[in-house]
C-alpha cells in the first residue's frame, strides 16, 4: 500500500458545484495531517490542517478518520480560482524528526 | 515579509559540474527541508534539518549533500550532477522544530542537467 494515496484526477467540475476528494494513508503512527494546494509550476501552499474533530475554513471542510486512515477535503460553491492540484500530506511519525509524506496530488479543474 | 527564498530559480548545467542551490528563511524556523518534484512521483524529501548542525537523510538523499551552519540557511549541494537529477526542487521551513508542523515552501528551483 502506498504511504499516501490520492486519486490523481483530473476532476472537471462546473463552477458553483461541490466537490470532494479523499486520501488514504498507511502509517498508523502519523499524527499531523494537512491539505496543501499547488498551482502549476508554483510552490505548495498550506490550505488547511486536518483534525479528528474536523475543521472548516470558509468554503473548505476537512475531515480525518483515524480508524479508516483517510482524510477528506470538501469544497463548496467552487470558484474558477479553486483550479489547482490538492496535495494530501501526512507526518511520517508521531511529531518527531521524521518529516512529511506528500501524496501525488489530485488535479481539480473548475469549468465556467 | 515572511518568506523562504531560493537561488537560482532556473539553472541549466552539465553533468559533473558541482553546483549549490541556496535556501534562506527569515522566520526563525528550526526545521528546514529539501524536496524534489518529478512528474508522476510527487514531492519526495531529499534531506532535512531539525536545527543548526543537525541534518538527516530523507527518502532520496543519493547524490546530494546539505549543511546547516546557520539557522536561516540550508544549501543543497550537488557534487557531481547527473541527468537523473533534472527536477524541480523546493526548499521548505517549519516552526518549533516539529517535523510534522506546517511547512512553508520556497518558490522552487528548476534544474536541468545535460
CSV table of C-alpha atoms in Angstrom, one decimal:
chain,number,residue,atom,x,y,z
A,1,UNK,CA,0.0,0.0,0.0
A,2,UNK,CA,1.3,3.4,-0.9
A,3,UNK,CA,2.1,5.7,2.0
A,4,UNK,CA,-0.3,8.4,0.9
A,5,UNK,CA,-2.7,7.7,-1.9
A,6,UNK,CA,-4.9,10.1,-3.8
A,7,UNK,CA,-6.9,9.9,-7.0
A,8,UNK,CA,-4.9,11.9,-9.5
A,9,UNK,CA,-8.0,13.1,-11.4
A,10,UNK,CA,-8.4,15.4,-13.2
A,11,UNK,CA,-11.8,16.3,-11.7
A,12,UNK,CA,-13.7,18.5,-14.1
A,13,UNK,CA,-16.3,20.3,-12.1
A,14,UNK,CA,-18.7,23.2,-13.1
A,15,UNK,CA,-18.3,26.4,-11.2
A,16,UNK,CA,-20.6,26.6,-8.2
A,17,UNK,CA,-20.6,22.8,-7.6
A,18,UNK,CA,-19.5,21.0,-4.5
A,19,UNK,CA,-16.5,18.7,-4.9
A,20,UNK,CA,-14.9,16.2,-2.5
A,21,UNK,CA,-11.8,14.1,-2.6
A,22,UNK,CA,-10.3,11.6,-0.3
A,23,UNK,CA,-6.8,10.5,0.6
A,24,UNK,CA,-5.7,7.3,2.4
A,25,UNK,CA,-2.5,6.9,4.4
A,26,UNK,CA,-0.8,3.8,5.5
A,27,UNK,CA,1.2,4.9,8.6
A,28,UNK,CA,-0.9,4.5,11.7
A,29,UNK,CA,1.7,6.4,13.7
A,30,UNK,CA,1.1,9.6,11.8
A,31,UNK,CA,-0.1,12.5,14.0
A,32,UNK,CA,-0.3,15.5,11.7
A,33,UNK,CA,-2.4,15.9,8.6
A,34,UNK,CA,-2.7,18.7,6.1
A,35,UNK,CA,-4.1,19.7,2.7
A,36,UNK,CA,-1.8,21.8,0.6
A,37,UNK,CA,-2.7,23.5,-2.7
A,38,UNK,CA,-0.2,23.7,-5.6
A,39,UNK,CA,-0.8,25.8,-8.7
A,40,UNK,CA,1.0,24.8,-11.9
A,41,UNK,CA,4.8,25.2,-11.5
A,42,UNK,CA,4.4,27.0,-8.2
A,43,UNK,CA,5.3,26.1,-4.7
A,44,UNK,CA,2.8,24.1,-2.5
A,45,UNK,CA,0.9,26.3,0.0
A,46,UNK,CA,-0.9,25.2,3.1
A,47,UNK,CA,-4.6,25.1,2.6
A,48,UNK,CA,-5.6,23.7,6.0
A,49,UNK,CA,-4.6,21.4,8.8
A,50,UNK,CA,-6.9,18.4,9.4
A,51,UNK,CA,-8.1,17.4,12.8
A,52,UNK,CA,-10.1,14.5,14.1
A,53,UNK,CA,-12.9,16.8,15.0
A,54,UNK,CA,-13.0,18.1,11.5
A,55,UNK,CA,-12.4,21.7,10.6
A,56,UNK,CA,-13.9,24.3,8.3
A,57,UNK,CA,-12.4,27.4,6.7
A,58,UNK,CA,-15.0,29.2,4.6
A,59,UNK,CA,-16.0,27.0,1.7
A,60,UNK,CA,-13.4,24.3,2.6
A,61,UNK,CA,-14.1,21.5,5.1
A,62,UNK,CA,-11.5,18.8,6.1
A,63,UNK,CA,-12.2,15.6,7.9
A,64,UNK,CA,-9.9,12.9,9.4
A,65,UNK,CA,-10.9,9.4,10.0
A,66,UNK,CA,-8.1,7.7,12.0
A,67,UNK,CA,-9.8,4.3,12.2
A,68,UNK,CA,-10.0,4.0,8.5
A,69,UNK,CA,-6.9,6.1,7.9
A,70,UNK,CA,-8.4,8.5,5.4
A,71,UNK,CA,-8.6,12.3,5.0
A,72,UNK,CA,-11.2,14.2,3.0
A,73,UNK,CA,-11.5,17.7,1.6
A,74,UNK,CA,-14.8,19.2,0.6
A,75,UNK,CA,-15.0,22.4,-1.4
A,76,UNK,CA,-18.4,24.1,-1.6
A,77,UNK,CA,-19.6,26.6,-4.2
A,78,UNK,CA,-16.4,26.1,-6.2
A,79,UNK,CA,-14.8,29.0,-7.9
A,80,UNK,CA,-12.6,29.2,-11.1
A,81,UNK,CA,-9.7,30.1,-8.8
A,82,UNK,CA,-10.0,26.8,-7.0
A,83,UNK,CA,-8.5,25.1,-10.0
A,84,UNK,CA,-5.2,23.6,-8.8
A,85,UNK,CA,-3.6,20.4,-7.6
A,86,UNK,CA,-4.5,19.4,-4.0
A,87,UNK,CA,-1.9,17.6,-2.0
A,88,UNK,CA,-2.7,15.3,0.9
A,89,UNK,CA,0.1,15.5,3.4
A,90,UNK,CA,0.8,13.2,6.4
A,91,UNK,CA,3.5,13.3,9.0
A,92,UNK,CA,5.8,10.3,8.9
A,93,UNK,CA,5.8,9.8,12.7
A,94,UNK,CA,4.4,10.9,16.0
A,95,UNK,CA,5.6,14.5,15.8
A,96,UNK,CA,9.3,13.6,15.9
A,97,UNK,CA,12.0,14.3,13.4
A,98,UNK,CA,10.6,12.3,10.5
A,99,UNK,CA,9.2,14.9,8.2
A,100,UNK,CA,6.2,14.8,5.9
A,101,UNK,CA,5.0,12.5,3.2
A,102,UNK,CA,3.2,14.0,0.3
A,103,UNK,CA,0.6,12.4,-1.9
A,104,UNK,CA,1.0,12.9,-5.6
A,105,UNK,CA,-2.0,15.2,-5.7
A,106,UNK,CA,-5.5,15.5,-7.1
A,107,UNK,CA,-5.9,17.8,-10.1
A,108,UNK,CA,-9.0,19.9,-10.0
A,109,UNK,CA,-10.3,21.9,-12.9
A,110,UNK,CA,-13.3,24.2,-12.3
A,111,UNK,CA,-15.1,25.0,-15.6
A,112,UNK,CA,-17.2,28.1,-16.2
B,1,UNK,CA,7.7,39.8,4.6
B,2,UNK,CA,8.0,36.2,6.0
B,3,UNK,CA,9.4,34.1,3.2
B,4,UNK,CA,11.6,31.3,2.0
B,5,UNK,CA,13.9,32.3,-0.8
B,6,UNK,CA,15.8,30.0,-3.2
B,7,UNK,CA,18.5,30.8,-5.7
B,8,UNK,CA,18.9,30.3,-8.5
B,9,UNK,CA,15.3,29.9,-9.8
B,10,UNK,CA,16.4,28.3,-13.0
B,11,UNK,CA,19.7,26.5,-13.8
B,12,UNK,CA,20.9,24.6,-16.8
B,13,UNK,CA,24.2,22.8,-16.2
B,14,UNK,CA,26.3,19.9,-17.5
B,15,UNK,CA,27.0,16.5,-16.0
B,16,UNK,CA,29.7,16.6,-13.3
B,17,UNK,CA,29.8,20.3,-12.7
B,18,UNK,CA,29.3,20.9,-9.0
B,19,UNK,CA,26.5,23.3,-8.0
B,20,UNK,CA,24.8,24.7,-5.0
B,21,UNK,CA,21.3,25.8,-4.6
B,22,UNK,CA,20.8,28.2,-1.7
B,23,UNK,CA,17.8,28.4,0.6
B,24,UNK,CA,17.2,31.0,3.2
B,25,UNK,CA,14.3,31.7,5.5
B,26,UNK,CA,13.5,34.8,7.6
B,27,UNK,CA,11.0,33.2,10.0
B,28,UNK,CA,13.5,31.9,12.6
B,29,UNK,CA,12.3,28.4,11.8
B,30,UNK,CA,14.3,25.5,13.3
B,31,UNK,CA,13.1,22.9,10.7
B,32,UNK,CA,14.2,23.1,7.1
B,33,UNK,CA,13.9,20.6,4.3
B,34,UNK,CA,14.7,19.9,0.6
B,35,UNK,CA,12.3,18.2,-1.8
B,36,UNK,CA,12.3,17.3,-5.4
B,37,UNK,CA,9.2,17.1,-7.5
B,38,UNK,CA,9.0,14.9,-10.6
B,39,UNK,CA,6.0,14.2,-12.9
B,40,UNK,CA,4.2,11.1,-11.6
B,41,UNK,CA,6.3,10.9,-8.5
B,42,UNK,CA,5.1,13.8,-6.5
B,43,UNK,CA,7.2,15.6,-3.8
B,44,UNK,CA,10.0,13.5,-2.3
B,45,UNK,CA,12.1,14.6,0.6
B,46,UNK,CA,15.9,14.7,0.0
B,47,UNK,CA,17.3,15.9,3.3
B,48,UNK,CA,16.0,17.7,6.3
B,49,UNK,CA,17.4,19.6,9.3
B,50,UNK,CA,15.9,19.9,12.8
B,51,UNK,CA,18.3,22.6,13.9
B,52,UNK,CA,21.7,24.1,13.3
B,53,UNK,CA,24.3,21.3,12.7
B,54,UNK,CA,21.6,18.6,12.7
B,55,UNK,CA,20.8,17.1,9.3
B,56,UNK,CA,19.2,13.8,8.3
B,57,UNK,CA,18.5,11.9,5.1
B,58,UNK,CA,15.1,11.9,3.6
B,59,UNK,CA,13.7,9.4,1.1
B,60,UNK,CA,16.0,10.2,-1.8
B,61,UNK,CA,19.4,11.5,-0.5
B,62,UNK,CA,21.7,9.9,-3.0
B,63,UNK,CA,23.8,12.4,-5.0
B,64,UNK,CA,23.0,15.3,-2.7
B,65,UNK,CA,24.6,17.0,0.3
B,66,UNK,CA,23.4,19.6,2.7
B,67,UNK,CA,24.8,21.7,5.5
B,68,UNK,CA,23.2,23.8,8.3
B,69,UNK,CA,25.8,26.1,9.7
B,70,UNK,CA,23.3,28.9,10.4
B,71,UNK,CA,19.6,28.7,11.3
B,72,UNK,CA,18.4,30.7,8.4
B,73,UNK,CA,20.3,28.9,5.6
B,74,UNK,CA,20.1,25.4,4.3
B,75,UNK,CA,22.0,25.0,1.0
B,76,UNK,CA,21.7,21.9,-1.3
B,77,UNK,CA,24.9,20.7,-2.9
B,78,UNK,CA,25.2,18.5,-5.9
B,79,UNK,CA,28.8,17.5,-6.1
B,80,UNK,CA,28.6,15.8,-9.4
B,81,UNK,CA,25.2,16.3,-11.0
B,82,UNK,CA,23.7,13.7,-13.4
B,83,UNK,CA,20.8,14.0,-15.8
B,84,UNK,CA,18.5,12.0,-13.4
B,85,UNK,CA,18.8,14.9,-11.0
B,86,UNK,CA,16.9,17.1,-13.5
B,87,UNK,CA,13.9,18.1,-11.5
B,88,UNK,CA,12.0,20.9,-9.7
B,89,UNK,CA,13.5,21.5,-6.2
B,90,UNK,CA,11.7,23.1,-3.3
B,91,UNK,CA,13.1,24.2,0.0
B,92,UNK,CA,10.8,24.4,3.0
B,93,UNK,CA,10.9,25.5,6.6
B,94,UNK,CA,8.8,25.0,9.6
B,95,UNK,CA,8.5,26.3,13.1
B,96,UNK,CA,9.0,24.8,16.5
B,97,UNK,CA,11.4,22.0,15.4
B,98,UNK,CA,8.5,19.7,14.8
B,99,UNK,CA,8.8,17.9,11.5
B,100,UNK,CA,5.1,17.3,11.5
B,101,UNK,CA,4.2,21.0,11.7
B,102,UNK,CA,3.2,23.3,8.9
B,103,UNK,CA,5.9,23.9,6.3
B,104,UNK,CA,6.4,27.0,4.2
B,105,UNK,CA,7.9,26.5,0.7
B,106,UNK,CA,10.3,28.5,-1.4
B,107,UNK,CA,9.4,29.3,-5.0
B,108,UNK,CA,11.3,26.4,-6.4
B,109,UNK,CA,14.5,25.9,-8.5
B,110,UNK,CA,14.1,24.3,-11.9
B,111,UNK,CA,17.3,22.4,-12.6
B,112,UNK,CA,18.3,20.8,-15.9
B,113,UNK,CA,21.4,18.6,-16.1
B,114,UNK,CA,22.6,17.9,-19.6
